[in-house]
Coordinates of C-alpha atoms in Angstrom, one line a residue:
Chain A
M1 CA 24.9 34.5 18.2
T2 CA 26.9 33.4 15.2
W3 CA 27.1 29.7 15.9
V4 CA 23.3 29.5 16.5
R5 CA 22.7 31.3 13.1
Q6 CA 25.2 28.9 11.5
L7 CA 23.4 25.9 13.0
L8 CA 20.0 27.1 11.8
A9 CA 21.3 27.6 8.3
I10 CA 23.1 24.2 8.3
D11 CA 23.7 22.8 4.8
R12 CA 21.1 20.3 3.8
R13 CA 23.8 18.0 2.5
I14 CA 25.0 17.5 6.1
I15 CA 21.5 16.4 7.1
F16 CA 21.3 14.1 4.0
L17 CA 24.7 12.6 5.0
L18 CA 23.5 11.9 8.5
V19 CA 20.3 10.3 7.3
G20 CA 22.2 8.2 4.7
A21 CA 24.7 7.0 7.3
G22 CA 21.8 6.2 9.7
A23 CA 20.1 4.1 7.1
A24 CA 23.1 2.4 5.7
L25 CA 25.2 1.5 8.8
P26 CA 22.6 -0.7 10.6
L27 CA 21.9 -2.5 7.3
L28 CA 25.6 -3.3 7.0
F29 CA 26.1 -4.0 10.7
P30 CA 22.8 -5.2 12.2
L31 CA 22.1 -4.0 15.7
N32 CA 19.4 -6.7 16.4
L33 CA 17.3 -4.3 18.3
P34 CA 14.3 -5.8 20.2
V35 CA 10.9 -5.9 18.5
A36 CA 7.8 -5.9 20.7
V37 CA 4.8 -7.6 19.3
T38 CA 1.6 -5.4 19.3
P39 CA -1.9 -6.9 19.8
R40 CA -2.9 -6.1 16.3
V41 CA -0.1 -8.1 14.7
R42 CA -0.5 -10.9 17.2
A43 CA -4.2 -11.1 16.2
A44 CA -3.3 -11.4 12.5
Y45 CA -0.8 -14.1 13.4
D46 CA -3.2 -16.0 15.6
A47 CA -5.9 -15.9 13.0
I48 CA -3.7 -17.4 10.3
D49 CA -2.1 -19.8 12.8
A50 CA -5.6 -21.1 13.8
L51 CA -6.3 -22.2 10.2
P52 CA -6.3 -26.0 9.9
P53 CA -3.9 -27.6 7.4
G54 CA -5.5 -27.7 3.9
S55 CA -7.4 -24.4 4.4
K56 CA -7.4 -22.1 1.5
V57 CA -6.6 -18.4 1.7
L58 CA -6.8 -15.6 -0.9
L59 CA -3.7 -13.3 -0.7
S60 CA -3.9 -10.1 -2.6
M61 CA -0.6 -8.3 -2.8
D62 CA -1.7 -4.8 -4.0
Y63 CA 1.4 -2.8 -4.1
E64 CA 4.2 -1.6 -6.4
P65 CA 8.0 -1.2 -6.0
D66 CA 7.7 2.2 -4.3
I67 CA 6.5 0.7 -1.1
M68 CA 8.1 -2.7 -1.4
A69 CA 10.5 -1.9 1.6
E70 CA 7.5 -2.2 3.9
L71 CA 5.2 -4.7 2.2
F72 CA 7.6 -7.1 0.5
P73 CA 9.0 -8.5 3.7
M74 CA 5.5 -8.6 5.1
S75 CA 4.4 -10.7 2.1
V76 CA 7.3 -13.1 2.5
A77 CA 6.6 -13.5 6.3
V78 CA 2.9 -14.1 5.8
L79 CA 3.4 -16.5 2.9
R80 CA 6.1 -18.4 4.9
H81 CA 3.7 -18.7 7.8
C82 CA 0.9 -20.1 5.5
F83 CA 3.3 -22.6 3.9
R84 CA 4.5 -23.8 7.3
K85 CA 1.0 -24.4 8.4
H86 CA 0.2 -26.2 5.1
V87 CA -2.4 -23.5 4.3
Q88 CA -2.9 -23.3 0.6
V89 CA -2.5 -19.8 -0.9
I90 CA -4.2 -18.4 -3.9
A91 CA -2.3 -15.2 -4.7
M92 CA -3.1 -12.3 -6.9
T93 CA -2.4 -8.6 -7.4
L94 CA -4.6 -5.6 -8.4
Y95 CA -1.6 -3.5 -9.5
P96 CA 0.1 -4.0 -12.9
A97 CA 3.6 -3.4 -11.5
G98 CA 2.8 -5.6 -8.6
T99 CA 3.0 -8.8 -10.7
G100 CA 6.8 -9.1 -10.5
L101 CA 6.9 -8.3 -6.8
G102 CA 4.1 -10.8 -6.0
E103 CA 5.8 -13.5 -8.0
R104 CA 9.1 -12.8 -6.3
A105 CA 7.6 -12.9 -2.8
I106 CA 5.9 -16.2 -3.5
S107 CA 9.0 -17.8 -5.0
T108 CA 11.2 -16.5 -2.0
A109 CA 8.7 -17.9 0.6
A110 CA 8.2 -21.1 -1.4
K111 CA 11.9 -21.8 -1.7
A112 CA 12.4 -21.1 2.1
E113 CA 9.5 -23.4 3.1
G114 CA 9.7 -26.0 0.3
A115 CA 6.2 -25.1 -1.2
I116 CA 5.4 -26.2 -4.7
L117 CA 3.4 -24.3 -7.4
N118 CA -0.2 -25.5 -7.9
R119 CA 0.1 -28.0 -5.0
D120 CA 0.6 -25.5 -2.2
Y121 CA -0.1 -22.2 -4.0
A122 CA -1.5 -20.7 -7.2
W123 CA -0.5 -17.4 -8.7
L124 CA -3.3 -15.7 -10.6
G125 CA -1.3 -12.5 -11.4
Y126 CA -2.8 -9.1 -12.2
K127 CA -6.4 -8.2 -13.0
S128 CA -7.5 -4.6 -13.4
G129 CA -10.4 -3.0 -11.5
F130 CA -10.5 -3.1 -7.7
Q131 CA -14.2 -3.4 -6.9
V132 CA -15.0 -5.4 -10.1
V133 CA -12.5 -8.1 -9.3
M134 CA -13.5 -8.3 -5.6
I135 CA -17.2 -8.6 -6.4
G136 CA -16.4 -10.9 -9.4
I137 CA -14.5 -13.3 -7.1
G138 CA -17.6 -13.3 -4.8
E139 CA -19.8 -14.3 -7.7
N140 CA -17.7 -16.5 -9.9
L141 CA -13.9 -16.8 -9.5
R142 CA -13.5 -18.3 -13.0
G143 CA -15.4 -15.4 -14.5
M144 CA -12.5 -13.2 -13.3
Y145 CA -9.7 -15.7 -13.7
P146 CA -10.4 -18.5 -16.2
V147 CA -6.7 -19.3 -16.1
D148 CA -3.8 -18.5 -13.7
F149 CA -0.8 -16.3 -14.5
Y150 CA 0.9 -19.0 -16.5
G151 CA -2.2 -19.9 -18.6
T152 CA -3.2 -23.0 -16.7
P153 CA -7.0 -23.4 -16.3
L154 CA -8.1 -23.1 -12.7
D155 CA -9.8 -26.5 -12.8
S156 CA -6.4 -28.1 -13.6
I157 CA -4.8 -26.6 -10.5
P158 CA -5.3 -28.6 -7.3
V159 CA -5.3 -25.5 -5.1
T160 CA -8.1 -23.7 -7.1
R161 CA -10.0 -26.7 -8.4
H162 CA -12.9 -26.5 -5.9
V163 CA -12.8 -22.8 -5.2
N164 CA -15.4 -20.7 -6.9
S165 CA -16.0 -17.8 -4.5
Y166 CA -15.2 -16.5 -1.1
A167 CA -17.4 -19.2 0.3
Q168 CA -14.7 -21.8 -0.3
L169 CA -12.0 -19.6 1.2
Q170 CA -11.2 -19.7 4.9
M171 CA -9.6 -16.2 4.8
V172 CA -8.7 -13.2 2.7
I173 CA -5.4 -11.5 3.3
N174 CA -4.8 -8.1 1.7
L175 CA -1.4 -6.5 1.8
S176 CA -1.9 -3.1 0.3
G177 CA -0.4 0.4 0.0
S178 CA -3.5 2.0 -1.3
S179 CA -7.3 2.3 -1.1
A180 CA -7.5 -1.3 -2.3
A181 CA -7.7 -2.2 1.4
D182 CA -10.9 -0.1 1.8
Y183 CA -12.5 -2.0 -1.0
W184 CA -11.5 -5.4 0.4
I185 CA -13.2 -4.4 3.7
Q186 CA -16.2 -3.1 1.8
F187 CA -16.8 -6.0 -0.5
A188 CA -14.9 -9.2 0.6
Q189 CA -15.8 -8.6 4.2
G190 CA -18.8 -6.4 4.2
R191 CA -20.7 -8.0 1.4
Y192 CA -19.4 -11.6 1.3
H193 CA -18.5 -11.9 5.0
A194 CA -15.0 -13.3 4.3
P195 CA -12.7 -13.3 7.3
L196 CA -10.2 -10.6 6.5
V197 CA -6.6 -9.7 7.6
I198 CA -5.0 -6.5 6.3
G199 CA -1.4 -5.5 6.0
C200 CA -0.6 -2.0 5.0
T201 CA 2.0 0.8 5.1
A202 CA 2.7 2.4 8.5
V203 CA 1.1 5.7 7.5
M204 CA -2.1 3.9 6.5
A205 CA -2.4 1.6 9.5
T206 CA -4.3 4.0 11.8
D207 CA -7.0 4.3 9.1
Y208 CA -8.0 0.7 9.8
Y209 CA -8.0 0.7 13.6
P210 CA -11.8 1.3 13.6
Y211 CA -12.4 -1.9 11.6
L212 CA -10.4 -3.9 14.2
S213 CA -12.7 -2.6 16.9
S214 CA -15.8 -3.4 14.9
K215 CA -14.4 -7.0 14.3
Q216 CA -14.5 -6.5 10.5
L217 CA -10.7 -7.2 10.5
L218 CA -9.2 -10.2 12.3
G219 CA -5.8 -8.6 12.5
L220 CA -3.7 -5.7 11.1
I221 CA 0.0 -5.6 10.2
G222 CA 1.2 -2.1 9.9
G223 CA 4.3 -1.1 8.0
M224 CA 7.8 -2.4 8.4
K225 CA 7.3 -2.5 12.2
G226 CA 4.4 -4.9 11.7
A227 CA 6.3 -7.0 9.3
A228 CA 9.2 -7.1 11.8
E229 CA 6.8 -8.2 14.5
Y230 CA 5.4 -10.9 12.2
E231 CA 9.0 -12.1 11.4
R232 CA 9.6 -12.4 15.1
L233 CA 6.4 -14.4 15.6
I234 CA 7.4 -16.9 12.9
D235 CA 10.9 -16.9 14.3
T236 CA 12.8 -15.6 11.3
F237 CA 15.2 -12.7 10.8
G238 CA 14.3 -11.2 7.5
D239 CA 14.4 -7.8 5.7
A240 CA 11.9 -6.2 8.0
R241 CA 13.8 -6.8 11.2
R242 CA 17.0 -5.6 9.5
G243 CA 15.1 -2.6 8.2
M244 CA 13.8 -1.8 11.7
D245 CA 17.3 -1.2 12.9
A246 CA 17.8 1.4 10.1
Q247 CA 14.4 2.9 10.7
S248 CA 15.1 3.2 14.5
L249 CA 18.4 5.1 13.8
V250 CA 16.9 7.4 11.2
H251 CA 14.0 8.2 13.5
L252 CA 16.5 9.0 16.3
I253 CA 18.4 11.3 13.9
V254 CA 15.3 13.1 12.8
V255 CA 14.1 13.6 16.4
G256 CA 17.7 14.8 17.3
L257 CA 17.5 17.3 14.4
V258 CA 14.1 18.6 15.5
I259 CA 15.3 19.1 19.1
V260 CA 18.6 20.8 18.0
G261 CA 16.6 23.0 15.6
N262 CA 14.2 24.1 18.4
A263 CA 16.9 24.6 20.9
A264 CA 18.8 26.8 18.5
L265 CA 15.6 28.7 17.8
F266 CA 15.0 29.3 21.5
I267 CA 18.6 30.5 22.1
S268 CA 18.4 32.7 19.0
K269 CA 15.1 34.3 20.2
R270 CA 16.5 34.9 23.7
S271 CA 19.5 36.7 22.3
G272 CA 17.2 38.9 20.2
G273 CA 17.4 37.1 16.8
D274 CA 14.4 36.4 14.5
G275 CA 14.8 32.6 15.0
G276 CA 15.5 31.7 11.5
G277 CA 13.3 28.7 10.6
P278 CA 11.2 28.5 7.5
A279 CA 11.4 32.2 6.9
S280 CA 15.1 31.7 6.2
G281 CA 14.4 29.6 3.2
S282 CA 12.7 26.6 1.7
M283 CA 11.8 23.7 4.0
T284 CA 13.9 21.4 1.9
R285 CA 16.8 23.7 1.5
Chain B
M1 CA -28.5 16.9 -25.5
R2 CA -27.7 16.1 -21.9
R3 CA -30.8 14.1 -21.1
G4 CA -29.3 10.9 -22.6
P5 CA -26.1 10.8 -20.4
L6 CA -28.1 11.9 -17.3
L7 CA -30.7 9.2 -17.9
L8 CA -28.0 6.6 -18.5
T9 CA -26.2 7.7 -15.2
F10 CA -29.5 7.5 -13.3
L11 CA -30.4 4.1 -14.6
S12 CA -26.9 2.6 -14.2
G13 CA -26.4 4.1 -10.7
A14 CA -29.9 3.1 -9.4
A15 CA -29.7 -0.4 -10.9
I16 CA -26.2 -1.2 -9.5
A17 CA -27.2 0.2 -6.1
A18 CA -30.4 -1.9 -6.1
L19 CA -28.6 -5.0 -7.3
F20 CA -26.2 -4.8 -4.4
F21 CA -29.1 -5.4 -2.0
I22 CA -31.1 -8.0 -4.0
P23 CA -29.9 -11.6 -3.4
H24 CA -32.1 -13.2 -6.0
Y25 CA -30.1 -15.2 -8.5
K26 CA -31.4 -13.3 -11.5
A27 CA -30.5 -10.0 -10.0
Q28 CA -27.0 -11.4 -9.2
A29 CA -26.6 -12.7 -12.8
A30 CA -27.5 -9.2 -14.1
N31 CA -25.0 -7.8 -11.6
S32 CA -22.2 -10.2 -12.9
M33 CA -23.0 -9.2 -16.4
L34 CA -22.7 -5.5 -15.5
L35 CA -19.4 -6.2 -13.8
E36 CA -18.1 -7.9 -17.0
W37 CA -19.0 -4.8 -18.9
T38 CA -17.0 -2.8 -16.5
L39 CA -14.0 -5.0 -17.2
V40 CA -14.4 -4.2 -20.9
V41 CA -14.5 -0.5 -20.1
Y42 CA -11.3 -0.8 -18.0
A43 CA -9.6 -2.6 -21.0
F44 CA -10.6 0.3 -23.3
A45 CA -9.5 2.8 -20.7
L46 CA -6.0 1.2 -20.8
I47 CA -5.9 1.5 -24.6
L48 CA -7.1 5.1 -24.3
G49 CA -4.5 5.9 -21.7
S50 CA -1.7 4.4 -23.8
I51 CA -2.8 6.5 -26.9
S52 CA -3.0 9.6 -24.7
L53 CA 0.4 9.0 -23.3
W54 CA 1.8 8.5 -26.8
N55 CA 0.2 11.6 -28.2
S56 CA 1.2 13.8 -25.3
H57 CA 4.9 12.8 -25.4
A58 CA 5.1 12.7 -29.2
R59 CA 3.8 16.3 -29.2
K60 CA 6.6 17.3 -26.8
V61 CA 9.2 15.7 -29.0
R62 CA 7.9 17.3 -32.2
N63 CA 7.8 20.7 -30.6
R64 CA 11.2 20.3 -28.8
A65 CA 9.4 21.3 -25.6
E66 CA 11.3 21.6 -22.4
G67 CA 12.5 18.2 -21.2
W68 CA 11.6 16.5 -24.6
G69 CA 14.5 14.1 -24.1
F70 CA 12.6 12.5 -21.2
S71 CA 9.6 12.1 -23.5
V72 CA 11.8 10.2 -26.0
V73 CA 12.8 7.8 -23.1
T74 CA 9.1 7.4 -22.2
L75 CA 8.1 6.6 -25.8
V76 CA 11.0 4.2 -26.4
S77 CA 10.3 2.4 -23.1
L78 CA 6.6 2.2 -23.9
L79 CA 7.3 0.6 -27.3
A80 CA 10.1 -1.7 -26.1
I81 CA 8.2 -3.1 -23.1
T82 CA 5.1 -3.6 -25.1
A83 CA 7.0 -5.3 -27.9
L84 CA 9.0 -7.5 -25.6
G85 CA 5.9 -8.4 -23.6
V86 CA 4.0 -9.5 -26.7
W87 CA 7.0 -11.3 -28.2
K88 CA 8.5 -13.0 -25.2
G89 CA 5.7 -12.9 -22.5
V90 CA 5.9 -11.5 -19.0
G91 CA 6.5 -14.5 -16.8
E92 CA 9.6 -15.2 -14.7
G93 CA 12.9 -15.2 -16.6
T94 CA 11.6 -13.1 -19.6
P95 CA 13.2 -9.8 -20.7
V96 CA 10.2 -7.9 -19.3
D97 CA 10.7 -9.6 -15.9
W98 CA 14.5 -8.7 -16.1
I99 CA 13.8 -5.1 -16.9
Y100 CA 11.1 -4.9 -14.1
N101 CA 13.5 -6.3 -11.5
T102 CA 16.6 -4.4 -12.5
V103 CA 15.2 -1.0 -13.7
N104 CA 11.6 -0.4 -12.7
S105 CA 11.7 -1.9 -9.2
P106 CA 15.0 -0.1 -8.0
L107 CA 14.0 3.2 -9.6
A108 CA 10.6 3.3 -8.0
S109 CA 12.0 2.3 -4.6
T110 CA 14.7 5.0 -4.9
M111 CA 12.2 7.7 -5.7
F112 CA 10.2 6.8 -2.6
A113 CA 13.4 6.4 -0.4
L114 CA 14.4 10.0 -1.2
L115 CA 11.5 11.1 0.9
A116 CA 13.4 10.2 4.1
F117 CA 16.1 12.8 3.2
V118 CA 13.6 15.5 2.3
I119 CA 11.5 14.9 5.4
A120 CA 14.6 15.0 7.7
S121 CA 15.7 18.3 6.2
A122 CA 12.1 19.7 6.3
A123 CA 11.7 18.6 9.9
F124 CA 14.8 20.4 11.0
R125 CA 13.8 23.6 9.3
A126 CA 10.1 23.7 9.8
F127 CA 9.1 21.7 12.8
R128 CA 9.3 24.4 15.4
A129 CA 7.5 24.9 18.7
R130 CA 6.2 28.4 17.8
S131 CA 2.8 28.1 19.6
V132 CA 1.1 25.8 22.2
E133 CA -0.6 23.8 19.5
A134 CA 2.7 23.4 17.6
T135 CA 4.5 22.3 20.8
L136 CA 1.8 19.8 21.5
L137 CA 2.1 18.4 18.0
L138 CA 5.9 18.4 18.3
V139 CA 6.0 16.5 21.6
T140 CA 3.4 13.9 20.3
A141 CA 5.4 13.4 17.1
I142 CA 8.6 12.9 19.0
V143 CA 7.0 10.3 21.4
M144 CA 5.4 8.5 18.4
M145 CA 8.6 8.5 16.3
I146 CA 10.7 7.1 19.2
G147 CA 8.0 4.8 20.7
R148 CA 7.0 3.1 17.4
V149 CA 10.5 1.9 16.6
S150 CA 12.7 -0.8 18.3
I151 CA 15.0 1.8 19.9
G152 CA 12.0 3.2 21.9
E153 CA 11.9 0.0 24.0
L154 CA 15.5 0.4 24.9
I155 CA 15.0 4.0 25.9
S156 CA 12.0 3.3 28.1
H157 CA 9.8 0.2 28.4
R158 CA 6.8 2.6 28.8
L159 CA 7.2 4.4 25.5
P160 CA 5.5 1.7 23.3
G161 CA 2.6 1.7 25.8
I162 CA 2.2 5.4 25.5
T163 CA 2.2 5.3 21.7
E164 CA -0.3 2.5 21.7
W165 CA -2.6 4.7 24.0
L166 CA -2.1 7.7 21.7
L167 CA -3.1 5.5 18.7
D168 CA -6.0 3.7 20.3
V169 CA -7.7 6.6 22.1
P170 CA -7.3 10.2 20.7
N171 CA -6.3 9.0 17.2
L172 CA -9.0 6.4 16.9
A173 CA -11.7 8.9 18.1
A174 CA -10.6 11.4 15.4
K175 CA -10.3 8.6 12.7
R176 CA -13.9 7.4 13.5
A177 CA -15.3 10.9 13.1
I178 CA -13.4 11.4 9.8
A179 CA -14.5 8.0 8.5
I180 CA -18.2 8.7 9.3
G181 CA -17.9 12.1 7.7
V182 CA -16.3 10.7 4.6
G183 CA -18.9 7.9 4.3
L184 CA -21.8 10.4 4.5
G185 CA -20.1 12.7 2.0
A186 CA -19.6 9.8 -0.4
V187 CA -23.2 8.7 -0.2
S188 CA -24.5 12.3 -0.7
T189 CA -22.1 12.8 -3.7
A190 CA -23.2 9.5 -5.2
L191 CA -26.9 10.5 -4.8
K192 CA -26.3 13.9 -6.3
I193 CA -24.7 12.3 -9.4
I194 CA -27.4 9.6 -9.8
L195 CA -30.2 12.2 -9.4
G196 CA -28.6 14.6 -11.8
I197 CA -28.0 17.4 -9.3
E198 CA -24.2 17.2 -9.7
R199 CA -23.4 17.4 -13.4
S200 CA -19.7 18.6 -13.5
Y201 CA -18.7 15.2 -14.9
L202 CA -20.5 16.1 -18.2
G203 CA -18.1 18.9 -18.8
R204 CA -18.8 22.5 -19.5
S205 CA -22.1 23.4 -21.2

């Protein structure tokens, strides 16, 4: 059938246009779709929420701009929660291009919650070497970071003055888009027994489910969905909840395309055609 | 000729592995010292990487190799960012910060965002129920894609629960098996390197 063949050989630009519209329209006109909170994100929220005021947490934002759509809103949401609870945050990154993002996330959250540099949070910036830094913090924080990102000695910063290792930290939070999360589990939690919460991209999230079952993680925030759930828990409407509208629509379009493609294949086969598909050209054509 | 590197690998590997399990303060001090050495090695690796990047792209420009114009952009960017960083610093409000926020950040995000378009096109053309296994994968993928986003709750309140079960039961069982396999594999590879059985890191003989 001609129309089935035409459908199977649809111009990729039409698909791109559909996906583009699906992503852009909900961002321009928010749909405010509901976001159900999963037990993993609830556990992460509860763990941070239970920290008494004045507690200190180490927040490592180990990601670069390529995955900022997922992890930047998550960082802002977690930081806002900490600041609201008067939990002091010592922030850092293990990625060179994560410095600008980390600094931006902190200033966004600090502005929203009225937090002040050095009184409510410290920004240590970037240090190279995953395991080395993690073990180094466990042995002697000042050995790794004699000064903060702005060159201030750690002893001159109220937030870091009495912190020398994980022992003085009530929690470690790692927001990561890479294997850095594995190392935080291995070293900060496994070796130094620091209570650990992980936030990661959606595709990575399932890798860390076993650590939740083994109680090595207190909570897990996965992808933009997790960030949106966290935003809901702290009662804000940020980039993640806006982004979930777009993600929902794009997922729906992709599922629609897959169903249409398979229906066309089925009809084509029944009418004696070869079914088109990958044989008809490149997957990305 | 290879005895030296092999002996060094054995001693470093065995020492670091042993220090991990010895809580004595002298052992931990030695461990800290070794870690500081690693930081120095990392710093040198950064210098080595920059020199290698420069040489590789400079060669392309000299030979007018295909896409040499991009190499010029890489070299100019490398020089400009390094010079600006050393001259004006890298903190908030500096030129490096401005370039990062207005050039690097949007470019990196855009590259990653293009994936959505490619995946949609690929899914339409390649995700076909051609066998029982493919159909099973297809149905699971559709349930996951709809159930994991907000719209899934509007379609059916049961969908998020089904996706949670899929993640918590079949997925977690497979993940555990993979994690244990990877862990055992990593230990055996490390032992093979420390004991000098695996020598490919020394290069060709």
